[in-house]
PDB file of C-alpha atoms in Angstrom:
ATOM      1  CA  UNK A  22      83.152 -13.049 -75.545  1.00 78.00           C
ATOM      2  CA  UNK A  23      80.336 -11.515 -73.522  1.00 85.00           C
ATOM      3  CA  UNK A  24      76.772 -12.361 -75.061  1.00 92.00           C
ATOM      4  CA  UNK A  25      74.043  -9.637 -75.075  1.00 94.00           C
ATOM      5  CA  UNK A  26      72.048 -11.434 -72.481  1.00 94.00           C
ATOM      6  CA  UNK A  27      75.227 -11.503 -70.245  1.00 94.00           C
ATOM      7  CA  UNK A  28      75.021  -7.817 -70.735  1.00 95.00           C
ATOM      8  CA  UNK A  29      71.267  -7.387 -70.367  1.00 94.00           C
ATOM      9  CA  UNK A  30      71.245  -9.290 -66.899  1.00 94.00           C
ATOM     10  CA  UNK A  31      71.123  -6.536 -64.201  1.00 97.00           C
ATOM     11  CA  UNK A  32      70.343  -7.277 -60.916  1.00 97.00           C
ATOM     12  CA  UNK A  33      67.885  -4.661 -58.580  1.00 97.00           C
ATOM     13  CA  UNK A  34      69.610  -4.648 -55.200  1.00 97.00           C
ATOM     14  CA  UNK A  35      67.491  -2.109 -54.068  1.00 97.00           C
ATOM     15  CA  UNK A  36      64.751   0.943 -55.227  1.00 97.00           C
ATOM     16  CA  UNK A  37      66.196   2.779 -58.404  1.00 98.00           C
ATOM     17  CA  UNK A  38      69.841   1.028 -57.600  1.00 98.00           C
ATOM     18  CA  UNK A  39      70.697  -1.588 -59.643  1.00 98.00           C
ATOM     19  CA  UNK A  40      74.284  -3.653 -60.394  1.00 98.00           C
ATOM     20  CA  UNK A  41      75.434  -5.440 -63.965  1.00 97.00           C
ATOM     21  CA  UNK A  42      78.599  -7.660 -63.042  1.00 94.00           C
ATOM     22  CA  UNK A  43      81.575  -7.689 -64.929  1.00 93.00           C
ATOM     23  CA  UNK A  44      81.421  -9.455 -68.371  1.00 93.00           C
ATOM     24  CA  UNK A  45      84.199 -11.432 -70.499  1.00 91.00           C
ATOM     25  CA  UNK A  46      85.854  -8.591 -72.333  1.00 92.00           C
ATOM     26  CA  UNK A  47      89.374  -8.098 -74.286  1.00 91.00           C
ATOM     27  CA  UNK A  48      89.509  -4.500 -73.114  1.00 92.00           C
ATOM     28  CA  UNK A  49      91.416  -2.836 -70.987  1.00 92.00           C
ATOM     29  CA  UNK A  50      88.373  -0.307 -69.594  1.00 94.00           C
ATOM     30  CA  UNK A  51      84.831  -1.208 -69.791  1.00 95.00           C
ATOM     31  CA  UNK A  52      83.286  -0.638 -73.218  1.00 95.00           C
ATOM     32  CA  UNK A  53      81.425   2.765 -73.050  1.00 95.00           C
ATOM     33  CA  UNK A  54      78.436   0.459 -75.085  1.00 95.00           C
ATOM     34  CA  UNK A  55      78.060  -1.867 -72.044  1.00 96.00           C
ATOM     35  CA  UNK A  56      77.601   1.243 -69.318  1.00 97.00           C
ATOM     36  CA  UNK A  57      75.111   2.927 -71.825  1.00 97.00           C
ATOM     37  CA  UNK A  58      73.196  -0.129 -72.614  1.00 97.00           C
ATOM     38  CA  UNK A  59      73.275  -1.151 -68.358  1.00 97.00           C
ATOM     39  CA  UNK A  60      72.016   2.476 -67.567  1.00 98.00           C
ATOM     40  CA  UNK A  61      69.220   2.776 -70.163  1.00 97.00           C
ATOM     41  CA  UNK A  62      68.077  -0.678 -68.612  1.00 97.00           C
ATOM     42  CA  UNK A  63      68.360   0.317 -64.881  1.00 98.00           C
ATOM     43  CA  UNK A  64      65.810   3.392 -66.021  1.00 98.00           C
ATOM     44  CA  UNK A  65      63.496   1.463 -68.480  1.00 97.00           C
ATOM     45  CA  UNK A  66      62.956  -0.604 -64.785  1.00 96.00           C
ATOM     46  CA  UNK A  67      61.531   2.514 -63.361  1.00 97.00           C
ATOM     47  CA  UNK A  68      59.091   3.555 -65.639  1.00 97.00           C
ATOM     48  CA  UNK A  69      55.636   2.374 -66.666  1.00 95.00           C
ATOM     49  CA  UNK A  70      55.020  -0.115 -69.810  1.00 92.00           C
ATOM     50  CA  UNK A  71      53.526   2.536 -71.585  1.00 94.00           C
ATOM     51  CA  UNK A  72      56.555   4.333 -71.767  1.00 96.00           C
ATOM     52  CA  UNK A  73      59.217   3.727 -74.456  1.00 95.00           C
ATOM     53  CA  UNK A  74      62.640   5.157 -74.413  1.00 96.00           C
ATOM     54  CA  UNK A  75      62.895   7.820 -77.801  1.00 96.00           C
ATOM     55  CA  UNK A  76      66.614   9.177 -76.344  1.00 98.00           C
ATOM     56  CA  UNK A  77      69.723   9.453 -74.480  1.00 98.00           C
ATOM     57  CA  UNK A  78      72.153  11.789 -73.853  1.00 98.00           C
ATOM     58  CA  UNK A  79      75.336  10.407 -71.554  1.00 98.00           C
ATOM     59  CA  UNK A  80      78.757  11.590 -70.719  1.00 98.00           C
ATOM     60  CA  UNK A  81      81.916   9.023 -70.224  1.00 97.00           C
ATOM     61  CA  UNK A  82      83.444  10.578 -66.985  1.00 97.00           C
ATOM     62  CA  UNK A  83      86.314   8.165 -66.201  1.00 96.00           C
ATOM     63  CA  UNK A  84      87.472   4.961 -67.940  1.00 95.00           C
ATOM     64  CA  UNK A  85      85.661   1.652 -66.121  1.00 96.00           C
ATOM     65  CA  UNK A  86      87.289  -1.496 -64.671  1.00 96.00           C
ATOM     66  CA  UNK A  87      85.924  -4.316 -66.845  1.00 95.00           C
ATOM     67  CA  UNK A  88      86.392  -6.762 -64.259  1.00 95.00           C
ATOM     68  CA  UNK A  89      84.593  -5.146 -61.149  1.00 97.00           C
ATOM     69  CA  UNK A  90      80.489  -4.923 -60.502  1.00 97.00           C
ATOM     70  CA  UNK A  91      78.909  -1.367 -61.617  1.00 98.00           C
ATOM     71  CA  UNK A  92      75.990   0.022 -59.972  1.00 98.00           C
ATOM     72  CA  UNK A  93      73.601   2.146 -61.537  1.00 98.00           C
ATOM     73  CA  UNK A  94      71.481   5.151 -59.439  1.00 98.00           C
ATOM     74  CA  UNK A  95      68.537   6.113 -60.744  1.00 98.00           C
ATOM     75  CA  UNK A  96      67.067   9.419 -60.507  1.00 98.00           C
ATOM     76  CA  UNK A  97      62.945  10.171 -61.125  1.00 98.00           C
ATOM     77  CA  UNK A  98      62.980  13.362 -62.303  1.00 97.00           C
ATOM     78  CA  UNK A  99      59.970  14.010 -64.045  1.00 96.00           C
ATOM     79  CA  UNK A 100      56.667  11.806 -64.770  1.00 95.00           C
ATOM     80  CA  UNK A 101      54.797  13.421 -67.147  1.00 93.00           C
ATOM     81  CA  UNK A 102      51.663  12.170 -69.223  1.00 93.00           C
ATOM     82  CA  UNK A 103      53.300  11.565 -72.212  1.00 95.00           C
ATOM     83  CA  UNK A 104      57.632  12.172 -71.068  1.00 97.00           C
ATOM     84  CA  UNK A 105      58.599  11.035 -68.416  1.00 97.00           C
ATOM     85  CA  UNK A 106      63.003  11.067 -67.631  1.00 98.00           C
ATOM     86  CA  UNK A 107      65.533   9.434 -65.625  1.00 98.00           C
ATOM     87  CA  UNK A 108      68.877  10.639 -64.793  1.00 98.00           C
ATOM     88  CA  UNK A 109      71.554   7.689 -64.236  1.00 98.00           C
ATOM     89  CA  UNK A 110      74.875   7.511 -62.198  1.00 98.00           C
ATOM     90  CA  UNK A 111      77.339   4.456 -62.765  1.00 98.00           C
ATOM     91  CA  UNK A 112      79.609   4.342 -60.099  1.00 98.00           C
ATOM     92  CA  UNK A 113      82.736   2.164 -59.281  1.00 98.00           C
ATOM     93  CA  UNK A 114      84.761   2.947 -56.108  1.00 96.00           C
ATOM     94  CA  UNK A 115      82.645   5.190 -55.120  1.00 96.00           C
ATOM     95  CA  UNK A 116      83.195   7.619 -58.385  1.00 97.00           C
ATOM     96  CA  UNK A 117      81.000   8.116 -61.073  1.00 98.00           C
ATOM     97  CA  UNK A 118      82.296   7.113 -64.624  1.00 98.00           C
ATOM     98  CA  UNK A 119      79.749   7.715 -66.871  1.00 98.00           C
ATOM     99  CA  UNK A 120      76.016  10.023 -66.500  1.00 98.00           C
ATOM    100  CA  UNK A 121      73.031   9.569 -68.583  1.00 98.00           C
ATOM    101  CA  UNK A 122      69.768  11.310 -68.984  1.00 98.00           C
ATOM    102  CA  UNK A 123      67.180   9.173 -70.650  1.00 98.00           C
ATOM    103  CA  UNK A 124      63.670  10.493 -72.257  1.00 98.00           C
ATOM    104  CA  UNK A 125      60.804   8.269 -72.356  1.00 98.00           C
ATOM    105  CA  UNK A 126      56.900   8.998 -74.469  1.00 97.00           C
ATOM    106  CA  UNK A 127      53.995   7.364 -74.691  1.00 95.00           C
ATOM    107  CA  UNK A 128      53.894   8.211 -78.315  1.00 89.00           C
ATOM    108  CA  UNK A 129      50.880  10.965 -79.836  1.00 92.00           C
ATOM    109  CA  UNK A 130      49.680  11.600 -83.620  1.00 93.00           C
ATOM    110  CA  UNK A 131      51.797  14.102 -86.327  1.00 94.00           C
ATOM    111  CA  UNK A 132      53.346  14.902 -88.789  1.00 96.00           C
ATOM    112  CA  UNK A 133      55.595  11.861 -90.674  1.00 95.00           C
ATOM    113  CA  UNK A 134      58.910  12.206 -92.883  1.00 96.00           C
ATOM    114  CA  UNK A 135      61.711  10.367 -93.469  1.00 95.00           C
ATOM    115  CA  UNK A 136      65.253  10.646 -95.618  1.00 95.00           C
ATOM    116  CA  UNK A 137      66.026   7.532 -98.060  1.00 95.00           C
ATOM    117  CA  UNK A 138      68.253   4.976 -97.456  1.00 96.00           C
ATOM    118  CA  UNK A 139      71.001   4.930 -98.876  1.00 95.00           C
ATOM    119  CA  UNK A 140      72.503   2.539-101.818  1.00 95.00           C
ATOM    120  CA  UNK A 141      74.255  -0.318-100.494  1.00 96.00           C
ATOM    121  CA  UNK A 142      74.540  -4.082-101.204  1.00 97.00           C
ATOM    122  CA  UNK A 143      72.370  -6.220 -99.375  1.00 97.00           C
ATOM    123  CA  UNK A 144      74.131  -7.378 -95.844  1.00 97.00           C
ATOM    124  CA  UNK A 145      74.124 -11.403 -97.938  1.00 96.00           C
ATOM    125  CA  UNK A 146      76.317  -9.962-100.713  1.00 96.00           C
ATOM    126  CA  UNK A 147      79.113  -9.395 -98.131  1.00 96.00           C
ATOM    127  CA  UNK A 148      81.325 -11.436 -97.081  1.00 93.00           C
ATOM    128  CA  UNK A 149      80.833 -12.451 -93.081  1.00 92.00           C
ATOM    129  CA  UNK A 150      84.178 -11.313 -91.472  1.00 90.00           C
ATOM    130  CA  UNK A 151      84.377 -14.326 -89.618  1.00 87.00           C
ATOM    131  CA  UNK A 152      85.325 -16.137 -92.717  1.00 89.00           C
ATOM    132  CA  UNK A 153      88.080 -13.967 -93.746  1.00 88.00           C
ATOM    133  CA  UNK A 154      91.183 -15.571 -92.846  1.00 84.00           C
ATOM    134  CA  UNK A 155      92.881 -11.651 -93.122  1.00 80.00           C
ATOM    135  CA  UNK A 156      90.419 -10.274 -90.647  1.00 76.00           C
ATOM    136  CA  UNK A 157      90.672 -13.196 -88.017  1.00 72.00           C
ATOM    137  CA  UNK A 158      93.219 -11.855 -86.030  1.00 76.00           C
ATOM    138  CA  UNK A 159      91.500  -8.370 -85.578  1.00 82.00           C
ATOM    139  CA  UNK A 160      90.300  -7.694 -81.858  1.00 84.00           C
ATOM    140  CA  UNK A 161      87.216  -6.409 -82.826  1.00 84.00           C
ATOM    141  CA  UNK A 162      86.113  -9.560 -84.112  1.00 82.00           C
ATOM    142  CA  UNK A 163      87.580 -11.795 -81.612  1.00 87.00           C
ATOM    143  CA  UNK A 164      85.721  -8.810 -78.918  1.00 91.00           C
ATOM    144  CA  UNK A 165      82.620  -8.384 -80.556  1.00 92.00           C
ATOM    145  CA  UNK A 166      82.464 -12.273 -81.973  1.00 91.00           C
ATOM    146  CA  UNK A 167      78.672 -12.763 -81.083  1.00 94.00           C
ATOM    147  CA  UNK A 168      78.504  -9.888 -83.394  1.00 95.00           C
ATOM    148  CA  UNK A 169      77.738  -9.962 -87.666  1.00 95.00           C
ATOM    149  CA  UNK A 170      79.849  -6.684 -88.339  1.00 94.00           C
ATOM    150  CA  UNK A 171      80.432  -5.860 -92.036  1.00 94.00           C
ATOM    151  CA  UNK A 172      81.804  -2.965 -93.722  1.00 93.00           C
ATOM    152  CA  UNK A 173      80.525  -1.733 -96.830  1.00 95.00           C
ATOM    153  CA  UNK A 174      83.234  -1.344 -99.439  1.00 94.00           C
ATOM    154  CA  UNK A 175      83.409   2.546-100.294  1.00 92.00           C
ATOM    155  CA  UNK A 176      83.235   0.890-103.920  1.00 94.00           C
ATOM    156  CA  UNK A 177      79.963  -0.679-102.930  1.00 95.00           C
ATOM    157  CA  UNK A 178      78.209   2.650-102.273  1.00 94.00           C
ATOM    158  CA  UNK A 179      77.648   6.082-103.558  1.00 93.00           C
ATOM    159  CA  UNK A 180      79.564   8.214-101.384  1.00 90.00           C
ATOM    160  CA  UNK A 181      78.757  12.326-100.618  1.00 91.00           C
ATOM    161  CA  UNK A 182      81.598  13.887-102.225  1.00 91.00           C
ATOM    162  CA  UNK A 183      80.970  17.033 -99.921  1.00 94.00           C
ATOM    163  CA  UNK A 184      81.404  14.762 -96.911  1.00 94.00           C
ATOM    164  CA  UNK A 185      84.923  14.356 -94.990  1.00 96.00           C
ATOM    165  CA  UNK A 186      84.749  10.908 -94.136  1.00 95.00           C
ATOM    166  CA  UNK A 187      82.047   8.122 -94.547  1.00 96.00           C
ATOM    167  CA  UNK A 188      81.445   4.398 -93.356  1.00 96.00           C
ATOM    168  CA  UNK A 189      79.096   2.028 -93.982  1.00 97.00           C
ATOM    169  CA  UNK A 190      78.219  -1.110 -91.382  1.00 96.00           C
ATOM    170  CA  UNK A 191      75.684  -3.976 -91.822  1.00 97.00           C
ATOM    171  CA  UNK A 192      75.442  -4.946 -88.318  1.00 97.00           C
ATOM    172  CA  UNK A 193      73.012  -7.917 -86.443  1.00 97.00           C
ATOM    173  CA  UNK A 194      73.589  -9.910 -83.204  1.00 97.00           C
ATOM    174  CA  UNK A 195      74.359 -13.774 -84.255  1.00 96.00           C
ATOM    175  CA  UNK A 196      71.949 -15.036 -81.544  1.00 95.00           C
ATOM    176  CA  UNK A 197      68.149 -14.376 -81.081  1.00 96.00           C
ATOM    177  CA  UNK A 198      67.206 -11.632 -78.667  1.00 96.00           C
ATOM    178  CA  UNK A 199      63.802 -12.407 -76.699  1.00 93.00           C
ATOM    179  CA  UNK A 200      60.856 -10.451 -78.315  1.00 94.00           C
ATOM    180  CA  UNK A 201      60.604  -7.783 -75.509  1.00 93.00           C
ATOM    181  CA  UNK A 202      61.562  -4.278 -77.470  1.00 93.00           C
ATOM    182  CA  UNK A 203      62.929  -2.933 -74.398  1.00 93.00           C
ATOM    183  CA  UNK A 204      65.880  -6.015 -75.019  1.00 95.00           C
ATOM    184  CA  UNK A 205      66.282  -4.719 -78.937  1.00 97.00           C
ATOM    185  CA  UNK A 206      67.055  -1.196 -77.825  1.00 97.00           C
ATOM    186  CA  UNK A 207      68.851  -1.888 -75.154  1.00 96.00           C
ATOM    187  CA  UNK A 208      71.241  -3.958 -77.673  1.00 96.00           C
ATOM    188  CA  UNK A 209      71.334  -0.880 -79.904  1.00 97.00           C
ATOM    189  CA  UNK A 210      72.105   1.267 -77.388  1.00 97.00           C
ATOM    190  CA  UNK A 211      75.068  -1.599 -76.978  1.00 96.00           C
ATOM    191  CA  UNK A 212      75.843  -1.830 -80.351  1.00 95.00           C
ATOM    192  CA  UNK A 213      75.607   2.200 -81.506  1.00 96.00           C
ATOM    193  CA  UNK A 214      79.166   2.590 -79.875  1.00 95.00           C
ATOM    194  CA  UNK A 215      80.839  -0.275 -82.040  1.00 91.00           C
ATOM    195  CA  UNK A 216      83.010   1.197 -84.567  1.00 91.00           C
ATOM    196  CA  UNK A 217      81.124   4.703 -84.843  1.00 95.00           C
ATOM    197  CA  UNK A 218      84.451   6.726 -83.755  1.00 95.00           C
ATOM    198  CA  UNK A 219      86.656   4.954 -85.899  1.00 92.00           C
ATOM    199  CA  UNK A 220      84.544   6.184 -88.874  1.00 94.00           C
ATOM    200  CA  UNK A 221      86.626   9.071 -88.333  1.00 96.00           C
ATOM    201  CA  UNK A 222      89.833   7.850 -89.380  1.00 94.00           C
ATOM    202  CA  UNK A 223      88.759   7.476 -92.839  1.00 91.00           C
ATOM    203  CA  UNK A 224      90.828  10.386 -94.221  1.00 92.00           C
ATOM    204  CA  UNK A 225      93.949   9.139 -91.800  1.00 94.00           C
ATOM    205  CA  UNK A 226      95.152   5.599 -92.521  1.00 89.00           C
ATOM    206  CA  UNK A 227      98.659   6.596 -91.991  1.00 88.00           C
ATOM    207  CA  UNK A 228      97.694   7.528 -88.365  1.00 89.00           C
ATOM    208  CA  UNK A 229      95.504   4.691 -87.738  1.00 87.00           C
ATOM    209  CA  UNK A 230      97.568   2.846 -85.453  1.00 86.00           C
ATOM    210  CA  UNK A 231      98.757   5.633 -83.362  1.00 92.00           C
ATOM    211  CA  UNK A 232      95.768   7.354 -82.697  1.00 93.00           C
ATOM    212  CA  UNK A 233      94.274   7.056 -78.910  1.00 93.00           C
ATOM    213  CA  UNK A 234      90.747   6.906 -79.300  1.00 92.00           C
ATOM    214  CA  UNK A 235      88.093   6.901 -76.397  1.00 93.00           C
ATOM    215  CA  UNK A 236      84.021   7.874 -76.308  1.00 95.00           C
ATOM    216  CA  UNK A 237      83.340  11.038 -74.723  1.00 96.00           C
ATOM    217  CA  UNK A 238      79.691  11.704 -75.074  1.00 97.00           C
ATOM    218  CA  UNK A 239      76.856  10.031 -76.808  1.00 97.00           C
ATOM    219  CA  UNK A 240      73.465  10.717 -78.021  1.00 98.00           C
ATOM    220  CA  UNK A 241      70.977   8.619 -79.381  1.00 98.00           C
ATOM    221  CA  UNK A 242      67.171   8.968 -80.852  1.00 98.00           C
ATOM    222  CA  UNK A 243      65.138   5.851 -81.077  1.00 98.00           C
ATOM    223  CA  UNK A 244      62.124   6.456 -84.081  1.00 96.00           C
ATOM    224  CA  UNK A 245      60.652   3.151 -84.646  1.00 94.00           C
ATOM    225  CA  UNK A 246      60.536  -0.656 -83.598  1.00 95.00           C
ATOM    226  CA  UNK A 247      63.147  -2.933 -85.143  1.00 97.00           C
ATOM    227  CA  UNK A 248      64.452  -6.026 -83.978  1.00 97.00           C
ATOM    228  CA  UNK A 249      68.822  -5.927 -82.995  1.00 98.00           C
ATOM    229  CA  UNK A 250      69.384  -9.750 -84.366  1.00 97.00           C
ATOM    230  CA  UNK A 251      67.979  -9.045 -87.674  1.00 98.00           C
ATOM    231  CA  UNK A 252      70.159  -6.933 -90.059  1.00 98.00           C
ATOM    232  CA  UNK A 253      70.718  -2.977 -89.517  1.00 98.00           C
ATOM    233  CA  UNK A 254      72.572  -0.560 -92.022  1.00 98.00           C
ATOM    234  CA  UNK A 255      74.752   1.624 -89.714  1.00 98.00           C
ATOM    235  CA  UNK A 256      75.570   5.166 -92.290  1.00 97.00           C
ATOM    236  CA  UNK A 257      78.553   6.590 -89.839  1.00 97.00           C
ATOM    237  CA  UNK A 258      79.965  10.071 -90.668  1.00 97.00           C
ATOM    238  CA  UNK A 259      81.996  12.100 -89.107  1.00 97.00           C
ATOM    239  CA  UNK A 260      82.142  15.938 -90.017  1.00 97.00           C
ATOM    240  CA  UNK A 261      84.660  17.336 -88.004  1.00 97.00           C
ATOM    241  CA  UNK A 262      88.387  16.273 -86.334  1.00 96.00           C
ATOM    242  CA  UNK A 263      90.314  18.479 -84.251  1.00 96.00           C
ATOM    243  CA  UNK A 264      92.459  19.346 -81.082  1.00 95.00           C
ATOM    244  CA  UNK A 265      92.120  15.048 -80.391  1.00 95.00           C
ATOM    245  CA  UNK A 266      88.343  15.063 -80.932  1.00 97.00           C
ATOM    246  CA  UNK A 267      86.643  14.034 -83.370  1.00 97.00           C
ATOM    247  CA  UNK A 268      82.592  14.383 -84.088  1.00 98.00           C
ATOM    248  CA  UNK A 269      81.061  11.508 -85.087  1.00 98.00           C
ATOM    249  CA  UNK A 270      77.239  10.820 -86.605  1.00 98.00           C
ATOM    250  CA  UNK A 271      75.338   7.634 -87.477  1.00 97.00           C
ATOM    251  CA  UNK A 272      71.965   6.985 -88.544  1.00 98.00           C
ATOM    252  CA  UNK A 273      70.462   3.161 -88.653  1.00 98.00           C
ATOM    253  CA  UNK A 274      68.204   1.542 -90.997  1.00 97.00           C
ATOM    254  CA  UNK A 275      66.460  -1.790 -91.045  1.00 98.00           C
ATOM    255  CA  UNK A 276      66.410  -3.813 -94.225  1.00 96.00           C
ATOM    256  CA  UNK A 277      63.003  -2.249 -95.286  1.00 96.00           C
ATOM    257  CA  UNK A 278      64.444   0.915 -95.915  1.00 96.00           C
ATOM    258  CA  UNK A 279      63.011   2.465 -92.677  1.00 97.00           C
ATOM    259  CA  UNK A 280      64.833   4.928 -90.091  1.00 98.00           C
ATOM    260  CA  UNK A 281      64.682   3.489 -86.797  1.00 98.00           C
ATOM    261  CA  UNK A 282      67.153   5.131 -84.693  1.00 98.00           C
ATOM    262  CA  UNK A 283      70.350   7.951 -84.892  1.00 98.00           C
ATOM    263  CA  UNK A 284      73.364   8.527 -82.636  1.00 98.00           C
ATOM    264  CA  UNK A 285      75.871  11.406 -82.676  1.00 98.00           C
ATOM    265  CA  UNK A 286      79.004  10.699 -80.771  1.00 98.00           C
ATOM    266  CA  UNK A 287      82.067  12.851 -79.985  1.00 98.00           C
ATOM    267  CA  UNK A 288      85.249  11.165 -79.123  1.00 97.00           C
ATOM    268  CA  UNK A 289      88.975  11.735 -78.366  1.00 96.00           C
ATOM    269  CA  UNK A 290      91.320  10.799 -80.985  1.00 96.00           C
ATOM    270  CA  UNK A 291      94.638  11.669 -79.437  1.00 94.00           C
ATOM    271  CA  UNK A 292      97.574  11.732 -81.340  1.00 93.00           C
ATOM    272  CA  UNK A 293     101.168  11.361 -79.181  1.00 89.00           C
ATOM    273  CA  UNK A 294     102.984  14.246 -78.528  1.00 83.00           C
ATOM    274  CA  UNK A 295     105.908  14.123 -80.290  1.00 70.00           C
TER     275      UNK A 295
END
């Protein structure tokens, strides 16, 4: 399947328009991980060095064609001394399908706090899915292959008992990703949307296989550097399900213990009418 540099590699055809080709995919419409992570590069091109991205917000309009080009328009709309923000279009056929805003600061001194980490086996002590014979058939491995992906056994970890439904994810591209940050949070932005909305089928295994489930919006807060090929504890919860969404919430940790980014995601999770 697709590697991240496939998926890093867009092309400027002209001022604040840009294009990322189709990539090898098993899905039937783009992944909504690909269009984020192509936007947020089209509009770290536009801004000064100094600038880092610290969030996105972005709305999945209409389903993509994996197999045709996307463009990407870029829109300046403010440069500030410390923010500056973009405002992205991707566009197939001439529609939009998905709409980002992106925030960028320089960074400035204040106050510092963080939560703790929570209690899971070290990312070694699993087993790597790839050498499950059981799991070898599922498409998100064979989809996400250049991926590590592994779930944290509920067993494993100490679970909020006031919480409707929890996952746990040690996550880390296989390959190494160049040493430019922009690259590491760019694959983030990539990886954020890989398995978050299925965190809320927890409390539904029965309806597992029926349930139609799609990204609808996504937002995402980047707090400190990290690196996307070294190991990253993805906590995924998801408070609330109803009339086919679900709301979906994830917070990622490096394996120091330190918060480096968080996502919130709502998603459909349609049912069939019977």
């Amino acid at each position: 399947m697709a590697t991240i540099e496939e998926v890093l590699d867009v092309e400027q055809i002209e001022k604040d328009i840009f294009r990322g080709e189709p990539v090898e995919t098993l899905l039937h419409r783009t992944f909504g991980g690909q269009v984020a992570c192509q936007s947020l590069i089209a509009a770290v091109r536009t801004v000064d060095p100094e600038f880092r991205v610290h969030s996105m917000h972005a709305y999945f309009l209409r389903p993509g064609k994996p197999k045709m080009p996307t463009v990407y328009l870029v829109d300046r709309i403010r440069e500030g001394r410390s923010f500056c923000t973009r405002r992205i279009q991707a566009v197939q056929d001439g529609e939009a399908i998905f709409v980002m805003s992106a925030s960028f600061h320089v960074g400035d001194p204040g106050i510092e706090h963080s939560d703790v980490v929570p209690p899971v086996p070290k990312a070694e002590e699993l087993p790597d899915p790839a050498d499950v014979p059981e799991l070898k058939d599922r498409w998100e491995l064979k989809e996400w292959s250049n991926w590590d992906l592994r779930i944290v056994p509920p067993d494993q970890t100490e679970l909020h008992p006031r919480l409707a439904s929890q996952q746990r994810v040690w996550m880390r591209y296989r390959g190494e990703i160049a040493d430019d940050p922009t690259a590491h949070v760019c694959a983030l932005a990539y990886m954020s949307d890989m398995l978050l909305l299925g965190s809320s089928l927890g409390p539904h295994p029965k309806e597992r296989s029926r349930v139609q489930l799609a990204s609808l919006d996504h937002a995402m807060w980047f707090m400190q550097p990290f690196r996307a090929d070294e190991w990253l504890l993805y906590d995924q919860t998801s408070p609330y399900a109803g009339h086919g969404r679900a709301l979906t919430q994830g917070r990622i940790w490096d394996a120091e213990g330190r918060l480096v980014a968080a996502v919130v995601q709502e998603g459909l999770t349609r049912l069939p009418r019977d």
